[in-house]
Structure formats: C-alpha cells, structure tokens
PDB file of C-alpha atoms in Angstrom:
ATOM      1  CA  TRP A  27      14.883   1.594 -14.705  1.00 75.00           C
ATOM      2  CA  ALA A  28      13.032  -0.292 -11.983  1.00 80.00           C
ATOM      3  CA  CYS A  29      16.265  -1.499 -10.411  1.00 85.00           C
ATOM      4  CA  GLY A  30      17.731   2.003 -10.555  1.00 88.00           C
ATOM      5  CA  LEU A  31      14.649   3.500  -8.915  1.00 88.00           C
ATOM      6  CA  ILE A  32      14.808   0.977  -6.071  1.00 88.00           C
ATOM      7  CA  LEU A  33      18.495   1.679  -5.446  1.00 90.00           C
ATOM      8  CA  PHE A  34      17.850   5.442  -5.578  1.00 89.00           C
ATOM      9  CA  CYS A  35      15.086   5.150  -2.955  1.00 89.00           C
ATOM     10  CA  THR A  36      17.370   2.960  -0.844  1.00 90.00           C
ATOM     11  CA  ALA A  37      20.092   5.609  -0.914  1.00 90.00           C
ATOM     12  CA  ILE A  38      17.652   8.325   0.197  1.00 89.00           C
ATOM     13  CA  GLN A  39      16.405   6.241   3.113  1.00 86.00           C
ATOM     14  CA  CYS A  40      19.942   5.428   4.228  1.00 88.00           C
ATOM     15  CA  TYR A  41      20.800   9.130   4.207  1.00 86.00           C
ATOM     16  CA  GLY A  42      18.382  10.011   6.978  1.00 82.00           C
ATOM     17  CA  VAL A  43      14.877   9.753   8.421  1.00 80.00           C
ATOM     18  CA  ALA A  44      14.120  13.474   8.170  1.00 82.00           C
ATOM     19  CA  GLU A  45      15.284  13.593   4.555  1.00 84.00           C
ATOM     20  CA  SER A  46      13.186  10.538   3.681  1.00 84.00           C
ATOM     21  CA  ALA A  47      10.094  12.083   5.266  1.00 82.00           C
ATOM     22  CA  ALA A  48      10.649  15.370   3.431  1.00 87.00           C
ATOM     23  CA  VAL A  49      11.057  13.689   0.026  1.00 87.00           C
ATOM     24  CA  ASN A  50       8.011  11.501   0.554  1.00 83.00           C
ATOM     25  CA  SER A  51       5.887  14.454   1.690  1.00 86.00           C
ATOM     26  CA  VAL A  52       6.801  16.566  -1.344  1.00 90.00           C
ATOM     27  CA  ILE A  53       6.169  13.729  -3.821  1.00 88.00           C
ATOM     28  CA  THR A  54       2.888  12.797  -2.147  1.00 86.00           C
ATOM     29  CA  CYS A  55       1.611  16.383  -2.267  1.00 89.00           C
ATOM     30  CA  MET A  56       2.478  16.582  -5.959  1.00 90.00           C
ATOM     31  CA  GLN A  57       0.605  13.344  -6.582  1.00 87.00           C
ATOM     32  CA  VAL A  58      -2.478  14.648  -4.761  1.00 89.00           C
ATOM     33  CA  VAL A  59      -2.389  17.781  -6.924  1.00 90.00           C
ATOM     34  CA  VAL A  60      -2.364  15.594 -10.053  1.00 90.00           C
ATOM     35  CA  LEU A  61      -5.352  13.575  -8.788  1.00 90.00           C
ATOM     36  CA  VAL A  62      -7.294  16.755  -8.029  1.00 91.00           C
ATOM     37  CA  PHE A  63      -6.460  18.009 -11.531  1.00 90.00           C
ATOM     38  CA  ILE A  64      -7.787  14.768 -13.068  1.00 87.00           C
ATOM     39  CA  ILE A  65     -11.020  15.098 -11.092  1.00 90.00           C
ATOM     40  CA  ILE A  66     -11.617  18.748 -11.962  1.00 90.00           C
ATOM     41  CA  ALA A  67     -10.574  18.467 -15.616  1.00 86.00           C
ATOM     42  CA  GLY A  68     -12.527  15.242 -16.065  1.00 85.00           C
ATOM     43  CA  LEU A  69     -15.739  16.613 -14.583  1.00 86.00           C
ATOM     44  CA  THR A  70     -15.695  19.407 -17.153  1.00 85.00           C
ATOM     45  CA  LYS A  71     -16.030  16.689 -19.815  1.00 81.00           C
ATOM     46  CA  ALA A  72     -18.468  14.502 -17.871  1.00 82.00           C
ATOM     47  CA  ASP A  73     -21.545  12.988 -19.442  1.00 80.00           C
ATOM     48  CA  ARG A  74     -24.212  12.121 -16.842  1.00 81.00           C
ATOM     49  CA  ALA A  75     -25.902   9.858 -19.357  1.00 80.00           C
ATOM     50  CA  ASN A  76     -23.178   7.289 -18.646  1.00 79.00           C
ATOM     51  CA  PHE A  77     -24.852   6.576 -15.295  1.00 78.00           C
ATOM     52  CA  THR A  78     -28.299   6.043 -16.843  1.00 78.00           C
ATOM     53  CA  PRO A  79     -29.065   3.216 -16.338  1.00 75.00           C
ATOM     54  CA  PHE A  80     -26.596   2.481 -13.558  1.00 73.00           C
ATOM     55  CA  ILE A  81     -26.278  -1.160 -14.671  1.00 73.00           C
ATOM     56  CA  LYS A  82     -26.530  -1.301 -18.446  1.00 70.00           C
ATOM     57  CA  PRO A  83     -28.136  -4.224 -20.319  1.00 71.00           C
ATOM     58  CA  GLY A  84     -25.755  -7.153 -20.344  1.00 69.00           C
ATOM     59  CA  GLY A  85     -23.998  -5.953 -17.220  1.00 65.00           C
ATOM     60  CA  THR A  86     -24.108  -7.915 -13.981  1.00 70.00           C
ATOM     61  CA  TRP A  87     -23.377  -7.368 -10.325  1.00 75.00           C
ATOM     62  CA  LYS A  88     -20.494  -9.782 -10.813  1.00 76.00           C
ATOM     63  CA  ASN A  89     -18.685  -7.196 -12.912  1.00 76.00           C
ATOM     64  CA  ILE A  90     -19.258  -4.561 -10.238  1.00 75.00           C
ATOM     65  CA  PHE A  91     -17.812  -6.793  -7.532  1.00 74.00           C
ATOM     66  CA  ASN A  92     -14.869  -7.670  -9.779  1.00 72.00           C
ATOM     67  CA  GLY A  93     -14.161  -3.971 -10.128  1.00 73.00           C
ATOM     68  CA  ALA A  94     -14.407  -3.527  -6.371  1.00 71.00           C
ATOM     69  CA  ALA A  95     -11.903  -6.348  -5.887  1.00 66.00           C
ATOM     70  CA  VAL A  96      -9.435  -4.585  -8.173  1.00 68.00           C
ATOM     71  CA  SER A  97      -9.914  -1.220  -6.447  1.00 70.00           C
ATOM     72  CA  PHE A  98      -9.193  -2.951  -3.136  1.00 66.00           C
ATOM     73  CA  PHE A  99      -5.508  -2.889  -4.023  1.00 68.00           C
ATOM     74  CA  SER A 100      -5.577   0.919  -3.782  1.00 69.00           C
ATOM     75  CA  PHE A 101      -5.614   0.436  -0.011  1.00 70.00           C
ATOM     76  CA  ILE A 102      -2.588  -1.833   0.168  1.00 71.00           C
ATOM     77  CA  GLY A 103       0.328  -0.236   1.961  1.00 70.00           C
ATOM     78  CA  PHE A 104      -1.350   1.686   4.765  1.00 72.00           C
ATOM     79  CA  ASP A 105      -0.011  -0.907   7.201  1.00 71.00           C
ATOM     80  CA  ALA A 106       3.470   0.393   6.358  1.00 73.00           C
ATOM     81  CA  LEU A 107       2.660   3.533   8.359  1.00 76.00           C
ATOM     82  CA  ALA A 108       2.634   1.485  11.552  1.00 76.00           C
ATOM     83  CA  THR A 109       6.228   0.371  10.973  1.00 75.00           C
ATOM     84  CA  THR A 110       7.429   3.966  11.421  1.00 75.00           C
ATOM     85  CA  ALA A 111       5.929   4.322  14.916  1.00 74.00           C
ATOM     86  CA  GLU A 112       9.398   4.342  16.482  1.00 74.00           C
ATOM     87  CA  GLU A 113      10.291   7.495  14.559  1.00 72.00           C
ATOM     88  CA  GLN A 114       7.189   9.437  15.673  1.00 76.00           C
ATOM     89  CA  ARG A 115       7.238  11.946  18.519  1.00 78.00           C
ATOM     90  CA  ASP A 116       3.948  10.667  19.967  1.00 82.00           C
ATOM     91  CA  PRO A 117       3.041   7.344  18.293  1.00 79.00           C
ATOM     92  CA  ALA A 118      -0.079   6.781  20.406  1.00 81.00           C
ATOM     93  CA  ARG A 119      -1.515  10.055  19.134  1.00 84.00           C
ATOM     94  CA  ASP A 120       0.046  10.439  15.693  1.00 82.00           C
ATOM     95  CA  MET A 121      -0.299   6.917  14.254  1.00 82.00           C
ATOM     96  CA  PRO A 122      -4.111   6.556  14.521  1.00 83.00           C
ATOM     97  CA  ARG A 123      -4.584  10.060  13.151  1.00 86.00           C
ATOM     98  CA  GLY A 124      -2.164   9.431  10.311  1.00 83.00           C
ATOM     99  CA  ILE A 125      -3.652   6.094   9.277  1.00 83.00           C
ATOM    100  CA  LEU A 126      -7.301   7.164   9.526  1.00 86.00           C
ATOM    101  CA  GLY A 127      -6.561  10.489   7.834  1.00 87.00           C
ATOM    102  CA  ALA A 128      -4.676   8.842   4.974  1.00 84.00           C
ATOM    103  CA  VAL A 129      -7.357   6.195   4.423  1.00 84.00           C
ATOM    104  CA  SER A 130     -10.123   8.829   4.462  1.00 89.00           C
ATOM    105  CA  ILE A 131      -8.371  11.157   2.018  1.00 88.00           C
ATOM    106  CA  ILE A 132      -7.438   8.345  -0.375  1.00 84.00           C
ATOM    107  CA  THR A 133     -10.979   6.920  -0.239  1.00 86.00           C
ATOM    108  CA  VAL A 134     -12.480  10.270  -1.247  1.00 90.00           C
ATOM    109  CA  LEU A 135      -9.868  10.988  -3.936  1.00 88.00           C
ATOM    110  CA  TYR A 136      -9.959   7.604  -5.642  1.00 85.00           C
ATOM    111  CA  THR A 137     -13.742   7.370  -5.434  1.00 87.00           C
ATOM    112  CA  MET A 138     -13.938  10.736  -7.196  1.00 90.00           C
ATOM    113  CA  VAL A 139     -11.379   9.581  -9.778  1.00 88.00           C
ATOM    114  CA  CYS A 140     -13.407   6.427 -10.506  1.00 84.00           C
ATOM    115  CA  VAL A 141     -16.633   8.424 -10.840  1.00 87.00           C
ATOM    116  CA  THR A 142     -14.928  11.003 -13.062  1.00 87.00           C
ATOM    117  CA  LEU A 143     -13.409   8.439 -15.397  1.00 84.00           C
ATOM    118  CA  SER A 144     -16.744   6.620 -15.641  1.00 83.00           C
ATOM    119  CA  LEU A 145     -18.482   9.855 -16.611  1.00 85.00           C
ATOM    120  CA  MET A 146     -15.807  10.605 -19.231  1.00 82.00           C
ATOM    121  CA  VAL A 147     -16.577   7.553 -21.379  1.00 74.00           C
ATOM    122  CA  PRO A 148     -15.469   7.579 -24.179  1.00 72.00           C
ATOM    123  CA  ASN A 149     -12.054   8.333 -22.734  1.00 63.00           C
ATOM    124  CA  SER A 150     -10.769  10.550 -25.568  1.00 66.00           C
ATOM    125  CA  VAL A 151     -12.065  14.092 -24.992  1.00 67.00           C
ATOM    126  CA  GLY A 152      -9.472  16.069 -26.968  1.00 72.00           C
ATOM    127  CA  MET A 153      -7.301  17.337 -24.086  1.00 75.00           C
ATOM    128  CA  GLN A 154      -4.006  16.194 -25.570  1.00 80.00           C
ATOM    129  CA  TRP A 155      -1.873  18.306 -23.241  1.00 83.00           C
ATOM    130  CA  ALA A 156      -3.373  16.649 -20.155  1.00 82.00           C
ATOM    131  CA  LYS A 157      -1.655  13.352 -20.958  1.00 83.00           C
ATOM    132  CA  TYR A 158       1.637  14.810 -19.762  1.00 88.00           C
ATOM    133  CA  VAL A 159       0.128  15.705 -16.398  1.00 88.00           C
ATOM    134  CA  VAL A 160      -1.277  12.174 -16.070  1.00 86.00           C
ATOM    135  CA  CYS A 161       2.130  10.700 -16.953  1.00 90.00           C
ATOM    136  CA  ILE A 162       3.753  12.810 -14.247  1.00 89.00           C
ATOM    137  CA  GLY A 163       1.174  11.546 -11.755  1.00 88.00           C
ATOM    138  CA  ALA A 164       1.842   7.943 -12.777  1.00 87.00           C
ATOM    139  CA  VAL A 165       5.598   8.368 -12.310  1.00 88.00           C
ATOM    140  CA  LEU A 166       5.081   9.999  -8.914  1.00 87.00           C
ATOM    141  CA  GLY A 167       2.760   7.165  -7.910  1.00 85.00           C
ATOM    142  CA  ILE A 168       5.385   4.570  -8.810  1.00 86.00           C
ATOM    143  CA  PHE A 169       8.010   6.468  -6.817  1.00 88.00           C
ATOM    144  CA  THR A 170       5.900   6.746  -3.657  1.00 86.00           C
ATOM    145  CA  THR A 171       4.885   3.084  -3.893  1.00 83.00           C
ATOM    146  CA  VAL A 172       8.483   1.898  -4.152  1.00 86.00           C
ATOM    147  CA  PHE A 173       9.632   4.337  -1.481  1.00 87.00           C
ATOM    148  CA  MET A 174       7.064   3.283   1.130  1.00 84.00           C
ATOM    149  CA  ALA A 175       7.450  -0.413   0.307  1.00 84.00           C
ATOM    150  CA  LEU A 176      11.180  -0.217   0.998  1.00 88.00           C
ATOM    151  CA  LEU A 177      10.628   1.853   4.132  1.00 85.00           C
ATOM    152  CA  GLY A 178       8.100  -0.555   5.604  1.00 84.00           C
ATOM    153  CA  ALA A 179      10.007  -3.716   4.652  1.00 85.00           C
ATOM    154  CA  ALA A 180      13.224  -2.427   6.235  1.00 88.00           C
ATOM    155  CA  ARG A 181      11.449  -1.611   9.508  1.00 86.00           C
ATOM    156  CA  ILE A 182       9.771  -5.023   9.561  1.00 85.00           C
ATOM    157  CA  LEU A 183      13.161  -6.669   9.043  1.00 88.00           C
ATOM    158  CA  THR A 184      14.599  -4.595  11.893  1.00 88.00           C
ATOM    159  CA  GLY A 185      11.719  -5.542  14.182  1.00 86.00           C
ATOM    160  CA  CYS A 186      12.123  -9.251  13.414  1.00 86.00           C
ATOM    161  CA  SER A 187      15.823  -8.960  14.211  1.00 89.00           C
ATOM    162  CA  ARG A 188      15.133  -7.303  17.564  1.00 87.00           C
ATOM    163  CA  GLU A 189      12.738 -10.134  18.409  1.00 83.00           C
ATOM    164  CA  ARG A 190      15.582 -12.576  17.614  1.00 85.00           C
ATOM    165  CA  MET A 191      13.786 -14.098  14.668  1.00 84.00           C
ATOM    166  CA  LEU A 192      16.615 -12.929  12.386  1.00 86.00           C
ATOM    167  CA  PRO A 193      20.348 -12.291  12.909  1.00 89.00           C
ATOM    168  CA  PRO A 194      21.010  -9.200  15.083  1.00 88.00           C
ATOM    169  CA  ILE A 195      22.949  -7.467  12.306  1.00 90.00           C
ATOM    170  CA  PHE A 196      19.654  -6.388  10.717  1.00 88.00           C
ATOM    171  CA  ALA A 197      18.837  -4.330  13.823  1.00 87.00           C
ATOM    172  CA  TRP A 198      21.930  -2.148  13.498  1.00 88.00           C
ATOM    173  CA  VAL A 199      21.025   1.547  13.415  1.00 86.00           C
ATOM    174  CA  SER A 200      23.316   4.329  12.238  1.00 84.00           C
ATOM    175  CA  LYS A 201      24.267   6.555  15.186  1.00 82.00           C
ATOM    176  CA  SER A 202      24.583   9.650  13.017  1.00 82.00           C
ATOM    177  CA  ARG A 203      21.586   9.134  10.718  1.00 79.00           C
ATOM    178  CA  GLN A 204      19.323   7.060  12.994  1.00 81.00           C
ATOM    179  CA  THR A 205      18.386   4.744  10.127  1.00 85.00           C
ATOM    180  CA  PRO A 206      18.414   0.904  10.066  1.00 87.00           C
ATOM    181  CA  TYR A 207      20.959   0.968   7.247  1.00 86.00           C
ATOM    182  CA  VAL A 208      21.754  -2.761   7.164  1.00 90.00           C
ATOM    183  CA  ALA A 209      18.102  -3.742   6.823  1.00 90.00           C
ATOM    184  CA  THR A 210      17.480  -0.936   4.317  1.00 90.00           C
ATOM    185  CA  ILE A 211      20.427  -1.896   2.112  1.00 90.00           C
ATOM    186  CA  THR A 212      19.480  -5.576   2.293  1.00 92.00           C
ATOM    187  CA  ILE A 213      15.896  -4.917   1.228  1.00 90.00           C
ATOM    188  CA  GLY A 214      17.083  -2.562  -1.515  1.00 91.00           C
ATOM    189  CA  LEU A 215      19.498  -5.112  -2.966  1.00 91.00           C
ATOM    190  CA  ILE A 216      16.912  -7.899  -2.848  1.00 89.00           C
ATOM    191  CA  GLY A 217      14.249  -5.684  -4.431  1.00 88.00           C
ATOM    192  CA  GLY A 218      16.665  -4.418  -7.090  1.00 88.00           C
ATOM    193  CA  GLY A 219      17.697  -7.958  -7.975  1.00 88.00           C
ATOM    194  CA  ILE A 220      14.094  -9.118  -8.270  1.00 84.00           C
ATOM    195  CA  ALA A 221      13.206  -6.123 -10.455  1.00 83.00           C
ATOM    196  CA  LEU A 222      16.242  -6.706 -12.660  1.00 83.00           C
ATOM    197  CA  PHE A 223      15.744 -10.404 -13.362  1.00 82.00           C
ATOM    198  CA  SER A 224      11.954 -10.921 -13.098  1.00 78.00           C
ATOM    199  CA  GLU A 225       9.117 -10.422 -15.566  1.00 78.00           C
ATOM    200  CA  PHE A 226       6.339  -7.945 -14.831  1.00 73.00           C
ATOM    201  CA  ALA A 227       3.608 -10.618 -14.995  1.00 73.00           C
ATOM    202  CA  GLU A 228       5.462 -12.759 -12.457  1.00 73.00           C
ATOM    203  CA  LEU A 229       5.903  -9.796 -10.110  1.00 75.00           C
ATOM    204  CA  SER A 230       2.193  -9.002 -10.370  1.00 69.00           C
ATOM    205  CA  ASP A 231       1.267 -12.544  -9.331  1.00 68.00           C
ATOM    206  CA  MET A 232       3.777 -12.397  -6.466  1.00 73.00           C
ATOM    207  CA  ILE A 233       2.179  -9.193  -5.152  1.00 72.00           C
ATOM    208  CA  SER A 234      -1.295 -10.739  -5.196  1.00 67.00           C
ATOM    209  CA  ILE A 235      -0.167 -13.931  -3.476  1.00 71.00           C
ATOM    210  CA  GLY A 236       2.035 -12.058  -1.012  1.00 72.00           C
ATOM    211  CA  THR A 237      -0.747  -9.687  -0.029  1.00 71.00           C
ATOM    212  CA  LEU A 238      -3.145 -12.570   0.507  1.00 71.00           C
ATOM    213  CA  LEU A 239      -0.634 -14.403   2.712  1.00 76.00           C
ATOM    214  CA  VAL A 240       0.102 -11.311   4.791  1.00 75.00           C
ATOM    215  CA  PHE A 241      -3.564 -10.588   5.443  1.00 73.00           C
ATOM    216  CA  PHE A 242      -4.184 -14.252   6.197  1.00 75.00           C
ATOM    217  CA  PHE A 243      -1.440 -14.579   8.804  1.00 78.00           C
ATOM    218  CA  VAL A 244      -2.281 -11.231  10.417  1.00 77.00           C
ATOM    219  CA  ALA A 245      -5.934 -12.255  10.782  1.00 74.00           C
ATOM    220  CA  VAL A 246      -5.042 -15.680  12.200  1.00 75.00           C
ATOM    221  CA  GLY A 247      -2.443 -14.148  14.534  1.00 77.00           C
ATOM    222  CA  LEU A 248      -4.904 -11.627  15.951  1.00 76.00           C
ATOM    223  CA  LEU A 249      -7.503 -14.337  16.513  1.00 72.00           C
ATOM    224  CA  TRP A 250      -4.910 -16.540  18.201  1.00 74.00           C
ATOM    225  CA  PHE A 251      -3.814 -13.862  20.671  1.00 75.00           C
ATOM    226  CA  ARG A 252      -7.431 -12.881  21.329  1.00 69.00           C
ATOM    227  CA  CYS A 253      -8.886 -16.350  21.804  1.00 68.00           C
ATOM    228  CA  ASN A 254      -5.980 -18.411  23.106  1.00 65.00           C
ATOM    229  CA  VAL A 255      -4.709 -17.255  26.511  1.00 64.00           C
ATOM    230  CA  ARG A 256      -2.686 -19.957  28.240  1.00 61.00           C
ATOM    231  CA  GLY A 257      -4.512 -21.353  31.260  1.00 62.00           C
ATOM    232  CA  LYS A 258      -7.583 -19.157  30.732  1.00 68.00           C
ATOM    233  CA  THR A 259      -9.018 -20.005  27.347  1.00 67.00           C
ATOM    234  CA  SER A 260     -12.218 -21.997  27.512  1.00 71.00           C
ATOM    235  CA  PHE A 261     -13.117 -24.829  25.169  1.00 74.00           C
ATOM    236  CA  LYS A 262     -15.818 -22.626  23.643  1.00 75.00           C
ATOM    237  CA  SER A 263     -13.269 -19.949  22.733  1.00 72.00           C
ATOM    238  CA  GLN A 264     -10.943 -22.548  21.217  1.00 72.00           C
ATOM    239  CA  CYS A 265     -13.789 -23.827  19.039  1.00 78.00           C
ATOM    240  CA  LEU A 266     -14.529 -20.234  18.035  1.00 75.00           C
ATOM    241  CA  LEU A 267     -10.891 -19.783  17.035  1.00 73.00           C
ATOM    242  CA  LEU A 268     -11.010 -22.950  14.933  1.00 77.00           C
ATOM    243  CA  LEU A 269     -14.236 -21.808  13.251  1.00 81.00           C
ATOM    244  CA  HIS A 270     -12.774 -18.409  12.367  1.00 73.00           C
ATOM    245  CA  THR A 271      -9.588 -19.989  11.022  1.00 74.00           C
ATOM    246  CA  VAL A 272     -11.569 -22.306   8.762  1.00 79.00           C
ATOM    247  CA  ALA A 273     -13.620 -19.321   7.551  1.00 78.00           C
ATOM    248  CA  ILE A 274     -10.460 -17.361   6.728  1.00 68.00           C
ATOM    249  CA  VAL A 275      -9.017 -20.302   4.799  1.00 70.00           C
ATOM    250  CA  GLY A 276     -12.301 -20.683   2.934  1.00 73.00           C
ATOM    251  CA  PHE A 277     -12.379 -17.024   1.888  1.00 67.00           C
ATOM    252  CA  ALA A 278      -8.722 -17.211   0.853  1.00 60.00           C
ATOM    253  CA  MET A 279      -9.465 -20.145  -1.433  1.00 62.00           C
TER     254      MET A 279
END
C-alpha cells in the first residue's frame, strides 16, 4: 500500500503543477475539517479536572519536555514550501505569507488537539461513530505527508542539478506540463522501493536521523555564509563561527 501510494502521488505530480496544487489543496482542507471536528467533539466530552493539578504526583518536567520533543515533528515539512518558489507568481510576497500562515494555523490547530485529547482522558467516551472520521483524517494526513515530501524532494533534486552538483538530466522540465518529471519519477521510484523493502521501525529511525542531519547542515551553512566572507571576515568572527558550530554539534549529540 505504501509503495502504491507513493507511485500514485508521483503520477499526479508528473501530470501537472496546477493539478498537483488542486489535489493538495482539497485534501488539506478536508484534513483541517477533520481536526476541527476532533476539537469540537472532544471538548464536549472534556473533563477540566484532568488539568488539576497541572503536573500530577509522580510526573516530572522531563516528561513534559519529552512530549514537546515529540510534538516538534509536527512542524517538519514546512521547508518544502520554499522549494516551490519557482512556481509562484510572486515568490517574494507569497512565500513568507504562506509559510508564516501555515505555521500559525498548524500551531493553533495542533495545540487545541493536544489540549482536547488531554481533557478527554480516559480516551473512550462512547462516540463509536467518530472513529471513522478520525480514520479518514489519518489517511488524509498520510497522503498529504507523502505528497509534499515527494514534491519538495523532486524540487531539491532539480535545484542541485541546476547548480551542477548532480547530472543535468534531473533538471529536465516538461514543456507541456512544466514539471521536473525526471526528478519526480526518480524520487518516486526510490521512495517506492524503500517503502516496499524496508521495515517501519527502520524508516522511523531514518526520518529522525535524516531530519537531524538536514537541520544541522542548514544551521552550519547559514553560519558559514554569515560569518565567513572571503577577504573580509575578522578573526573574531571566525572564532564565533567555530563556537557556534561546536554548540550545534553538542546539541545534536
């Protein structure tokens, strides 16, 4: 099923940019509706006593921070929006609005979902029919995650090819559909193969490690371009760059 879903998303993205945007918009709106339903339906079964006391006996701040670390992964993927800048009418205006708007909406929605689920303890409240709505939301969430991951990865591959870091074939764009079809098909086949022959636990570890590496190299790269200008960088700035790099490595460990 996972391999089939990846290939299906690949086919949609190869078909056209406008079609891909339309499908993603419809699925995303449906997913937001499901989240709003969970919040409203859950609050009708909320028990405010679950927040009294806020930290129950035996609980520690460590558990709270562990939960925050897990919820951090809800924000993974917003960087993929930047890879579609070439397909925007006014990237300088639309991209900041899109990223900040998406982050703000998701922050509010998922914070409300977390609060609602915490107030619903115990989880079983007798709304048997609602499980089907939640299942639909889960399926839609999987679809949008796969769809945007493929979209962003294909654009990154195209950008690397244009910068001559990869063979130029990956920068080929369809004249009729205006899609980087070679990069899209390549990413789809690689992703489908990994999904077909890998275990879920292994994929989960790969996502965690991959995310950490991406954030690490982005942070180091930004510091390098900010602090290391050829012929102009002072010794003090170079020491500052080294200090920040060591700090990043320390946090990563």
